[in-house]
Coordinates of N, CA and C in Angstrom, one line a residue:
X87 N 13.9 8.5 -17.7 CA 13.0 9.6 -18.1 C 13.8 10.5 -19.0
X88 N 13.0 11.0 -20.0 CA 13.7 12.1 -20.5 C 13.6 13.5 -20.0
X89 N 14.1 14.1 -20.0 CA 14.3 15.6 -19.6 C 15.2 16.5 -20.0
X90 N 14.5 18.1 -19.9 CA 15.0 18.5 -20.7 C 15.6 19.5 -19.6
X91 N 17.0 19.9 -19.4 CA 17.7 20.7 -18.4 C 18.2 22.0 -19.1
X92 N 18.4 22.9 -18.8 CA 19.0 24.0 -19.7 C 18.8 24.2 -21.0
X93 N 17.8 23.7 -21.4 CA 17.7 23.6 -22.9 C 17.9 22.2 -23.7
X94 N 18.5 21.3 -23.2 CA 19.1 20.2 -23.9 C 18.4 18.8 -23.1
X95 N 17.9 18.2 -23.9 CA 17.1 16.8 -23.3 C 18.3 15.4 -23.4
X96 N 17.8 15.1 -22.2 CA 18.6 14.2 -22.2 C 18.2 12.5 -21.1
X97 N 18.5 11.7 -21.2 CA 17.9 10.3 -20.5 C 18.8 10.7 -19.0
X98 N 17.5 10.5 -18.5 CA 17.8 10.8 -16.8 C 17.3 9.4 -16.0
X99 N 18.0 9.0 -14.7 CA 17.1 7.7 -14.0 C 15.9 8.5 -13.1
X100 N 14.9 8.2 -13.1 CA 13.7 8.6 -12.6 C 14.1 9.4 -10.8
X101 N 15.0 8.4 -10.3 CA 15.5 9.3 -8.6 C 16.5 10.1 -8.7
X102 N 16.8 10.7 -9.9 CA 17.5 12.1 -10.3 C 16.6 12.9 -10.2
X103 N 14.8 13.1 -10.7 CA 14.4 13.9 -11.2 C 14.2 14.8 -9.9
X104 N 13.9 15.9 -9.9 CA 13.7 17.4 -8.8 C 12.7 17.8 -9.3
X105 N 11.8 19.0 -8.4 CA 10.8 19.5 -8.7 C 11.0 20.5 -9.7
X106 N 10.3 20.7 -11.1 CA 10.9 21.9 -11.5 C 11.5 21.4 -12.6
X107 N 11.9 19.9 -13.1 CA 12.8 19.2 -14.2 C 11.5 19.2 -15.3
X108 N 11.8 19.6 -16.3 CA 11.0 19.5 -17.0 C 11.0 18.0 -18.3
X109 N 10.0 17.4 -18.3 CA 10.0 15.7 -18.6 C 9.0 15.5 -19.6
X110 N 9.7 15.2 -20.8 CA 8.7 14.4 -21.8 C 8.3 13.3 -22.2
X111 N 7.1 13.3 -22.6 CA 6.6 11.8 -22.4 C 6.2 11.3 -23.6
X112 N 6.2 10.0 -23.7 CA 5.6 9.6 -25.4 C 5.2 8.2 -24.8
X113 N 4.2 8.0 -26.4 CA 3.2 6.7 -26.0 C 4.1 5.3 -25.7
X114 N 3.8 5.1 -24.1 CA 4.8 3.6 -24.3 C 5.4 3.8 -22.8
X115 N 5.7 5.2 -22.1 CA 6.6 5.2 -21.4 C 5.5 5.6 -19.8
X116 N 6.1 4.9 -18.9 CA 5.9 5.0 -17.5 C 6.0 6.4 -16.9
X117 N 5.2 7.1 -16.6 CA 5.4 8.5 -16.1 C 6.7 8.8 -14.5
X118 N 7.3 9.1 -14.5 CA 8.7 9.2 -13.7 C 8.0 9.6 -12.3
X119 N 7.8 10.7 -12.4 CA 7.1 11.3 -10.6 C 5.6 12.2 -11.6
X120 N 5.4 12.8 -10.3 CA 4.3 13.6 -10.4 C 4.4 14.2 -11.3
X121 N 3.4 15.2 -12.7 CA 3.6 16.0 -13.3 C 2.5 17.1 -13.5
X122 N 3.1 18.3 -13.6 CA 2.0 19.3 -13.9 C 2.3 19.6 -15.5
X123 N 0.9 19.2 -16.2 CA 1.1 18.9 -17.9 C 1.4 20.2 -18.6
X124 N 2.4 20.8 -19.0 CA 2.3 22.2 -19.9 C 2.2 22.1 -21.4
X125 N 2.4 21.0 -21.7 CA 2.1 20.8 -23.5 C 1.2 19.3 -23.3
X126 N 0.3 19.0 -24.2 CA 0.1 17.9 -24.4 C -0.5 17.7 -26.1
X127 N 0.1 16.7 -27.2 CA -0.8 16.0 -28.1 C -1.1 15.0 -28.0
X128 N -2.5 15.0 -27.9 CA -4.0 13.9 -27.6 C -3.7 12.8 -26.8
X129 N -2.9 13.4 -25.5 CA -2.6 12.5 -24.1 C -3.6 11.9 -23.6
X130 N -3.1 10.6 -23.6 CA -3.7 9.8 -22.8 C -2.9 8.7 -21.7
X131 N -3.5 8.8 -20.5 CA -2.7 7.8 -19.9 C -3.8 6.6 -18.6
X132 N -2.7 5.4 -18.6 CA -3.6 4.5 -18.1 C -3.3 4.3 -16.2
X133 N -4.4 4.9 -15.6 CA -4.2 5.8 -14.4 C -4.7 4.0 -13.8
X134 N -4.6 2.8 -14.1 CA -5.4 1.5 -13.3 C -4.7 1.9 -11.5
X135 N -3.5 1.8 -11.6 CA -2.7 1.8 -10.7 C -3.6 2.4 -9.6
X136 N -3.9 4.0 -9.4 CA -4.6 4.4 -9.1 C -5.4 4.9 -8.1
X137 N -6.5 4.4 -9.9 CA -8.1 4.9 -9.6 C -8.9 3.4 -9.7
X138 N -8.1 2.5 -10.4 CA -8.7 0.9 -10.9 C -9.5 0.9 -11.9
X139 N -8.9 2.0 -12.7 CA -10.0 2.2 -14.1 C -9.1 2.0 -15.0
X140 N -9.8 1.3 -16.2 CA -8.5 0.2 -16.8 C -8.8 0.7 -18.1
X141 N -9.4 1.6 -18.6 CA -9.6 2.4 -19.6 C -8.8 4.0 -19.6
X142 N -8.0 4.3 -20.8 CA -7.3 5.7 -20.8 C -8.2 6.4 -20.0
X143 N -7.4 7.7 -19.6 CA -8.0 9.0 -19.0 C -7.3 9.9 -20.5
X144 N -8.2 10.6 -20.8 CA -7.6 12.0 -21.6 C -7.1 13.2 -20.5
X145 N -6.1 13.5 -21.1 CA -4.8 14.6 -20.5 C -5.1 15.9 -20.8
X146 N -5.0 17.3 -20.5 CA -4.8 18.2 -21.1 C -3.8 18.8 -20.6
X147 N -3.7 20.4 -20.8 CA -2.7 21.2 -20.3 C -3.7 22.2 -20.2
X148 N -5.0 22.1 -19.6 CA -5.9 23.2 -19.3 C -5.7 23.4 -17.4
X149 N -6.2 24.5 -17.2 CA -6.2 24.6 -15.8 C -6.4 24.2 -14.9
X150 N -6.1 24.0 -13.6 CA -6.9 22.7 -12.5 C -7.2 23.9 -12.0
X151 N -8.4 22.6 -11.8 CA -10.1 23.5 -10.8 C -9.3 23.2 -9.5
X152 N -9.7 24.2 -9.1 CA -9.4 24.4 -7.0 C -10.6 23.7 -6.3
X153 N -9.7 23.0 -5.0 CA -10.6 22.2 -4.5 C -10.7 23.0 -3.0
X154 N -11.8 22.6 -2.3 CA -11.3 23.0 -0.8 C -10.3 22.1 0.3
X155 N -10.5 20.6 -0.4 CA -9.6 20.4 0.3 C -7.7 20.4 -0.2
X156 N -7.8 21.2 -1.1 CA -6.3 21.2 -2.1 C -5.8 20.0 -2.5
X157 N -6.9 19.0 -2.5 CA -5.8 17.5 -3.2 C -7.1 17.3 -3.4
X158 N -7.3 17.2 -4.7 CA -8.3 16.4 -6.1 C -8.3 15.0 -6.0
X159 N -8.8 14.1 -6.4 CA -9.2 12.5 -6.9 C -7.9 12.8 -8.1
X160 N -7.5 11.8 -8.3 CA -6.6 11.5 -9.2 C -7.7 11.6 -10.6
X161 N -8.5 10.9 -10.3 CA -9.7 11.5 -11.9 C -10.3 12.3 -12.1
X162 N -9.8 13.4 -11.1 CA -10.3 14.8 -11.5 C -9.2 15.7 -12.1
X163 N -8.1 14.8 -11.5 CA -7.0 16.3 -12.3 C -6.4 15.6 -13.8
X164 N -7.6 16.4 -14.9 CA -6.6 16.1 -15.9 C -5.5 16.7 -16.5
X165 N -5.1 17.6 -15.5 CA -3.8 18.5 -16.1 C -2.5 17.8 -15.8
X166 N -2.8 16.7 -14.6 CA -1.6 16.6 -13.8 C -1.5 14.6 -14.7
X167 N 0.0 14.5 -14.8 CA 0.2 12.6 -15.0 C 1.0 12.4 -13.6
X168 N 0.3 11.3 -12.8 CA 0.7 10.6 -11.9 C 2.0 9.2 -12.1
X169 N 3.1 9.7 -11.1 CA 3.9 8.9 -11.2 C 3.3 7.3 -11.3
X170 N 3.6 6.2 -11.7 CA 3.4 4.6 -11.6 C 2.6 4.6 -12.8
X171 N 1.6 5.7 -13.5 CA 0.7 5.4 -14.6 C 1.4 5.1 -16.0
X172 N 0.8 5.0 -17.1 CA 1.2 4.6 -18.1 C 0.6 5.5 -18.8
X173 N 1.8 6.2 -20.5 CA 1.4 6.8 -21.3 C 0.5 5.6 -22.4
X174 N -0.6 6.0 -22.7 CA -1.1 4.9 -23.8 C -1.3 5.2 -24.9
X175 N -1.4 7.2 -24.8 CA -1.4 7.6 -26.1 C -0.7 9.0 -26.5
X176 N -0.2 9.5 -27.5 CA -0.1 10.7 -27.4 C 1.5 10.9 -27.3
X177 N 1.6 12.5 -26.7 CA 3.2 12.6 -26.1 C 2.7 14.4 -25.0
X178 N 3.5 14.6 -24.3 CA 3.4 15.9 -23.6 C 5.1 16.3 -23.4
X179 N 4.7 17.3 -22.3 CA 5.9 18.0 -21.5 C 5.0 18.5 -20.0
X180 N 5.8 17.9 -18.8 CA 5.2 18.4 -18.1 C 6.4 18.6 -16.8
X181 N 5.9 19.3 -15.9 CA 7.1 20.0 -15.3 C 7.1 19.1 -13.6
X182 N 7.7 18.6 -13.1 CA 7.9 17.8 -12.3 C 7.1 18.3 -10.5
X183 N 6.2 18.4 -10.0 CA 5.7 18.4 -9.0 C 6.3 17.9 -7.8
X184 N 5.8 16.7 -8.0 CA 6.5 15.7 -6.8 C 6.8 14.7 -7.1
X185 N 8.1 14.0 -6.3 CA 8.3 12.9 -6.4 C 8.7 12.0 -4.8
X186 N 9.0 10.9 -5.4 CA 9.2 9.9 -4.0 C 7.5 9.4 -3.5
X187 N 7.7 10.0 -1.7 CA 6.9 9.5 -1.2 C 5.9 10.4 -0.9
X188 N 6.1 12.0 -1.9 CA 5.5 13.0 -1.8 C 3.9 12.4 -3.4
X189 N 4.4 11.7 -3.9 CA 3.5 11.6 -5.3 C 2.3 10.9 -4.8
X190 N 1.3 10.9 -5.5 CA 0.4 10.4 -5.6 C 0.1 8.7 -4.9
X191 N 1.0 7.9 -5.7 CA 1.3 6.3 -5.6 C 2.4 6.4 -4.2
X192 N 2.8 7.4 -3.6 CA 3.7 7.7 -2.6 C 3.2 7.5 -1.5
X193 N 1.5 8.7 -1.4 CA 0.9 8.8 -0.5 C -0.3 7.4 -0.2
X194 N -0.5 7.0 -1.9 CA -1.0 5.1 -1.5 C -0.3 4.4 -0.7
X195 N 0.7 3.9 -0.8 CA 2.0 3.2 -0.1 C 1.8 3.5 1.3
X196 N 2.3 4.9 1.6 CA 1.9 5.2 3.3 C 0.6 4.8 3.5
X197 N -0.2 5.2 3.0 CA -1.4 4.4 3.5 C -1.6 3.3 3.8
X198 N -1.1 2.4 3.0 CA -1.2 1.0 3.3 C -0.4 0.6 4.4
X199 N 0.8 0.8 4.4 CA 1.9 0.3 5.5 C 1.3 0.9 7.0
X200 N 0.6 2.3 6.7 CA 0.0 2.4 8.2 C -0.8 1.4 8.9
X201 N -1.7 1.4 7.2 CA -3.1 0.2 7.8 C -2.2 -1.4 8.2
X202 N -1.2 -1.6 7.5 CA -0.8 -3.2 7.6 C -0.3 -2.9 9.0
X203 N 0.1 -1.6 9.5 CA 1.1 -1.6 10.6 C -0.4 -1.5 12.1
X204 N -1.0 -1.3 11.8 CA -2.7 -0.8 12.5 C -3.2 -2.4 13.0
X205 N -3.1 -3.1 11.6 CA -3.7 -4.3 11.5 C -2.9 -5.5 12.2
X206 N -1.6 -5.3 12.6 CA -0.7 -6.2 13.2 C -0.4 -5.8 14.4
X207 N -1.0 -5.1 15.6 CA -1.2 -4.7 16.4 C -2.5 -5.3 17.1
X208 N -2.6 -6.1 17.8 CA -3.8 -6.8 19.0 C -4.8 -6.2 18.6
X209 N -6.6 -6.4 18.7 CA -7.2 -5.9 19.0 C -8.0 -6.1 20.8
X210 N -8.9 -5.3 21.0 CA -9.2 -5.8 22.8 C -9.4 -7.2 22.7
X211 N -10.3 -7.6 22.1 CA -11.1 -8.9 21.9 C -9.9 -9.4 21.8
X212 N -8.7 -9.6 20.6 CA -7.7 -10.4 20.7 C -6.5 -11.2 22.0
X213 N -6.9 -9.6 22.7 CA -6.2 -9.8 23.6 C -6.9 -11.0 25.0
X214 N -7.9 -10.7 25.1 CA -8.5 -11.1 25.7 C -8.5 -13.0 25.3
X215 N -8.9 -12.8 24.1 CA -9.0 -14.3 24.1 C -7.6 -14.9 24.0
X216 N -6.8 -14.1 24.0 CA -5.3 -15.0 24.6 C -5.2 -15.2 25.7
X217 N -5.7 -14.4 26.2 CA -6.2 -14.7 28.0 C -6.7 -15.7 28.4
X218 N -7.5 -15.9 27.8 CA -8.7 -16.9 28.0 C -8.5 -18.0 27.7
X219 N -7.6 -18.1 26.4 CA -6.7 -19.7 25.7 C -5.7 -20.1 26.5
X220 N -4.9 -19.1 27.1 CA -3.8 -19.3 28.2 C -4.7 -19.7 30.0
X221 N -5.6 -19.5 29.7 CA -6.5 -19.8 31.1 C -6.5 -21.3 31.0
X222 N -7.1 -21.5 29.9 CA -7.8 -22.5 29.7 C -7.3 -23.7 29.5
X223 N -5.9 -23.4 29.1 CA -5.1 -24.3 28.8 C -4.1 -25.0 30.8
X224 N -4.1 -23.6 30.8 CA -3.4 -24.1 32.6 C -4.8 -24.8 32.9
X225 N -5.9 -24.6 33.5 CA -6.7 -25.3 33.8 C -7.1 -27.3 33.8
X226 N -6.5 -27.1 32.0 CA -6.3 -28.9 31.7 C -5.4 -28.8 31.9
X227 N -4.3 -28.8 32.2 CA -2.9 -29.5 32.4 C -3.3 -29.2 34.0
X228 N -3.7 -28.4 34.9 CA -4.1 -28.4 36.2 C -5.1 -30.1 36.7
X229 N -5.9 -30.7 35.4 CA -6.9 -31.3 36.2 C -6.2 -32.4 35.2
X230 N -5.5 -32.3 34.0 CA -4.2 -33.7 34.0 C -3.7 -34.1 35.1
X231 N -3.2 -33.1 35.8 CA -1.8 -33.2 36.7 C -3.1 -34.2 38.1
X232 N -4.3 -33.3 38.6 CA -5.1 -33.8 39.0 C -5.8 -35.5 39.5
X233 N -5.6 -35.8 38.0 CA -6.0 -37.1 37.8 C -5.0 -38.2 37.8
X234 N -3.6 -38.0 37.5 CA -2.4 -38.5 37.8 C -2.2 -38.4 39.2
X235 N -2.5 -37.4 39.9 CA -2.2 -37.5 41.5 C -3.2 -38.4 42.3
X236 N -4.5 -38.3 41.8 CA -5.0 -39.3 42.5 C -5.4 -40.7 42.0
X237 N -4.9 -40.6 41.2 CA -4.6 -42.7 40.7 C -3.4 -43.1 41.3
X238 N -2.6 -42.0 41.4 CA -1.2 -42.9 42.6 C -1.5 -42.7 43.7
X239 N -2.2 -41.8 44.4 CA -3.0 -42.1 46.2 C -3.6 -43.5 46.0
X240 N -4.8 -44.0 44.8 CA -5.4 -44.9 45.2 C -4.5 -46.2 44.6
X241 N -3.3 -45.9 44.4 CA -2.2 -47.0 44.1 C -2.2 -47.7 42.7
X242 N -2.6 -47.2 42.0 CA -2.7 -47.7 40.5 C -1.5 -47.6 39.7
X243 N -1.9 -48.6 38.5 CA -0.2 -48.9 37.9 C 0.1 -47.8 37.6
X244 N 1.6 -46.7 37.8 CA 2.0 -45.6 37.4 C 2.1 -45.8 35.9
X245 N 2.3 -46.2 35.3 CA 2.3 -46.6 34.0 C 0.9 -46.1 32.8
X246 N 0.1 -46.7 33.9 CA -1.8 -46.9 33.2 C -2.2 -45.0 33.3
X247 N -2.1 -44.7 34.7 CA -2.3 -43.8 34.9 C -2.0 -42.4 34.9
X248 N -0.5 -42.5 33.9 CA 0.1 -41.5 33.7 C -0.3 -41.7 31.9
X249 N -1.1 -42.9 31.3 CA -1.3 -42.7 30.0 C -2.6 -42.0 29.9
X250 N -3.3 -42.1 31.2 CA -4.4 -42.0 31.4 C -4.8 -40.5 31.7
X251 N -3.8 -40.0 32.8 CA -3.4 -38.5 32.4 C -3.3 -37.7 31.5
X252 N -2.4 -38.1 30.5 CA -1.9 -37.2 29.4 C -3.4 -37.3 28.2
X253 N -3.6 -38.5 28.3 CA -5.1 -38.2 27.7 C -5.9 -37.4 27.7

């Protein structure tokens, strides 16, 4: 990422940047973390990641509307560029919000690993029908064992009857 620190820009790795780093962008380059936009010429960036809209969003450096619940749709805030998006047109400067697992694509990620971690956990029904497959299963091997014991009371070849069993 580039940024500009004390006055002087310079190439930074993206898990350097802090809240407050001020970061410019040009057409071509992967947005680093979160940004609140303070300059932009004719920004555009490709938000698929997302929103799954595979057409630019236009950028500005106009004011964000207030929400009640204080976190906007990613395609409502056109002030802000989200970490993981792509510049596709233009260039800005925008000042660093959030990054990590605090960003936008941060708060996706948790989401999902919750749901994968939700989803890999039994449900009742699951549970149950392992009950019921483990029932079911002692049950034939109870009336295999069954039918092998009484072909040798009635003296039958152990041989026949043990094939006759496992059948």
């Amino acid at each position: 990422a580039r940024v500009i620190r004390d006055g002087v820009e310079s190439e930074e790795s993206a898990e350097s940047l802090v809240p407050g780093d001020l970061v410019v962008l040009a057409e071509g380059d992967a947005v680093p973390a979160d940004l609140r936009l303070v300059e932009t010429h004719r920004l555009e960036t490709v938000e698929s990641v997302l929103t799954g809209e595979s057409l630019p969003v236009t950028k500005s450096s106009r004011a964000i509307r207030t929400h009640k619940s204080r976190r906007l749709a990613p395609a409502l805030c056109t002030g802000n560029a989200f970490m993981g998006t792509v510049v596709a047109r233009g260039s800005a400067k925008g000042v660093v919000v959030r990054v990590g697992g605090a960003t936008e694509i941060g708060v996706i990620n948790a989401a999902m690993a919750r749901e994968a971690a939700a989803d890999s956990a039994q449900s009742p029904l699951q549970r149950k029908l392992a009950v019921l497959g483990r029932a079911l299963v002692g049950v034939a091997v109870g009336l295999c064992a069954l039918v092998v014991i009484i072909g040798l009371i009635r003296r039958h070849d152990t041989r026949t009857i043990l094939r006759i069993g496992l059948s």
